[in-house]
mmCIF file of C-alpha atoms in Angstrom:
data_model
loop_
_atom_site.group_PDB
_atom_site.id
_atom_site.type_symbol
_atom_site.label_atom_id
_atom_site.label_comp_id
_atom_site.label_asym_id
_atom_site.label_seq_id
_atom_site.Cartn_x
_atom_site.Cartn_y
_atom_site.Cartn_z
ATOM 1 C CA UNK X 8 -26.069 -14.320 -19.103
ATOM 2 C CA UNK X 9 -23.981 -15.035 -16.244
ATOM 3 C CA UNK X 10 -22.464 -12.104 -13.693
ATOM 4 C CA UNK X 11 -20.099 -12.950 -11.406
ATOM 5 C CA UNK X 12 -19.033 -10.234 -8.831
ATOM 6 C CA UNK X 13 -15.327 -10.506 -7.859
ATOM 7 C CA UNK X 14 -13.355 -8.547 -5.406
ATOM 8 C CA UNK X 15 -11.289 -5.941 -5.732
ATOM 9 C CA UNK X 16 -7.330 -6.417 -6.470
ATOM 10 C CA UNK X 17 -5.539 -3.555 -5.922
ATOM 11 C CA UNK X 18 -1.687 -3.401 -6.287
ATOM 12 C CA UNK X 19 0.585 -1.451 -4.782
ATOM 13 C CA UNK X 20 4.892 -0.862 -5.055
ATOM 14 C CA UNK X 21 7.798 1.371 -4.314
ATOM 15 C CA UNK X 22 10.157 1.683 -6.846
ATOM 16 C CA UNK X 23 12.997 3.180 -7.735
ATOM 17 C CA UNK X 24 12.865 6.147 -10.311
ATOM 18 C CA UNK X 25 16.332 5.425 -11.842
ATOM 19 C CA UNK X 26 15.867 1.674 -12.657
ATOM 20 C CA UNK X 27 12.241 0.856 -12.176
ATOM 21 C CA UNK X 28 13.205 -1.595 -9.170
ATOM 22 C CA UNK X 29 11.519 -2.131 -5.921
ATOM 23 C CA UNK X 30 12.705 -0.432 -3.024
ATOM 24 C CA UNK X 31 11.613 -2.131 0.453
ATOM 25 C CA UNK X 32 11.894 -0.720 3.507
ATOM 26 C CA UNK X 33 9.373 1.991 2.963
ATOM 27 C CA UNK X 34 6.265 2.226 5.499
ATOM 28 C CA UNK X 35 2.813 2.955 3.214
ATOM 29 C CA UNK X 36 -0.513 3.060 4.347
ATOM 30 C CA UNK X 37 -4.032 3.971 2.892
ATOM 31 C CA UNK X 38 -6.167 6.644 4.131
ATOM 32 C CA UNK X 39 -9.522 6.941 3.593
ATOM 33 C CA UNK X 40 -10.427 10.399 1.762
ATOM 34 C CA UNK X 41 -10.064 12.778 5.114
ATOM 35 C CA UNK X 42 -6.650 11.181 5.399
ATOM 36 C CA UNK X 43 -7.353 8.795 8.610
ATOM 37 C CA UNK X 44 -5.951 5.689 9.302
ATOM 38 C CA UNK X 45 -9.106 2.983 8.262
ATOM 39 C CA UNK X 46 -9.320 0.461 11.356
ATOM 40 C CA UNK X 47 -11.613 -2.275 11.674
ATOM 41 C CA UNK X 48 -14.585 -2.906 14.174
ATOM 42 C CA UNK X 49 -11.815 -3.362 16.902
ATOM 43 C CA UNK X 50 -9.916 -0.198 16.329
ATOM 44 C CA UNK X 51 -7.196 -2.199 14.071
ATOM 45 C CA UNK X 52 -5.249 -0.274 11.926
ATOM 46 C CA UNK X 53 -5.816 -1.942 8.121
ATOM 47 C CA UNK X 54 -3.471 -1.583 4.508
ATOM 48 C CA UNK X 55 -0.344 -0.607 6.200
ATOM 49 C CA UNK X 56 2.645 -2.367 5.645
ATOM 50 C CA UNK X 57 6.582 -1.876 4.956
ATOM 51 C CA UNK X 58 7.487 -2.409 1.471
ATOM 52 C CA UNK X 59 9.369 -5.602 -0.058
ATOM 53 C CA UNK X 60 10.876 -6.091 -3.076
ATOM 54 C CA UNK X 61 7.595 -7.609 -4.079
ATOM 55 C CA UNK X 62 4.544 -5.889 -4.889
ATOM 56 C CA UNK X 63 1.744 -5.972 -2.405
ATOM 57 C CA UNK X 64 -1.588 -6.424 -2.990
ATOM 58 C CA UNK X 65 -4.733 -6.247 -1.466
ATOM 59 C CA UNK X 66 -7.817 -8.127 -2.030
ATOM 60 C CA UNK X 67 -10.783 -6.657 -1.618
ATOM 61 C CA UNK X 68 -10.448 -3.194 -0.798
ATOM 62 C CA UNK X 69 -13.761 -1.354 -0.940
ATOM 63 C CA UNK X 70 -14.752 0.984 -3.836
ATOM 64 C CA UNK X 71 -13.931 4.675 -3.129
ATOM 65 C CA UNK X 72 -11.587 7.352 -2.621
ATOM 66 C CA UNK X 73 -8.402 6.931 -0.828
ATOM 67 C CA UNK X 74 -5.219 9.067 0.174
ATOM 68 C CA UNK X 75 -2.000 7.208 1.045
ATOM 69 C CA UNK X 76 1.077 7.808 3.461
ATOM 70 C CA UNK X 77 4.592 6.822 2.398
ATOM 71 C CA UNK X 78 7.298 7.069 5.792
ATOM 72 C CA UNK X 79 10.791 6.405 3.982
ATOM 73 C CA UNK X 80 13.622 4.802 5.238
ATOM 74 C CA UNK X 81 16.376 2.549 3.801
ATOM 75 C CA UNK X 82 20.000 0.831 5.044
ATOM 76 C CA UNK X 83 20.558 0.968 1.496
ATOM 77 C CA UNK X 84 23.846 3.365 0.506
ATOM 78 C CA UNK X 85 22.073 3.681 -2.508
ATOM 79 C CA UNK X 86 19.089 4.871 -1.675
ATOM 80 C CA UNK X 87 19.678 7.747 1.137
ATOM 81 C CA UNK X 88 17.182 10.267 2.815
#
């Protein structure tokens, strides 16, 4: 038997509710479970990031519970506040 521990992939998007797109422009961030920013050793804020029209991943994100923040904003006429 052979075990090979792996990391994490966790993937994250935006999209639109009417066609399923993504929708950049949107700041989103994970919180851990009390809903602070996570920062590393030197006070760095980690897993925030403005959306794309790509999904974004992230390797390696430790087991547990998280919250997120989503801070919306678009040039789009499309998609307005």
């Amino acid at each position: 038997v052979t075990f090979k521990n792996t990391k994490t992939r966790t993937e994250i998007s935006k999209v639109s509710a009417v066609d399923g797109k993504e929708l950049p422009g949107a700041t989103l961030q994970i919180l851990d479970e009390e809903g602070k920013e996570i920062t590393d050793e030197e006070g760095n804020i980690l897993y925030k990031w403005v959306s794309t029209d790509e999904v974004h991943v992230i390797e390696g994100l430790p087991i547990g519970k998280y919250k997120y923040a989503i801070d919306w904003y678009s040039d789009s006429e499309e998609y307005e506040n």
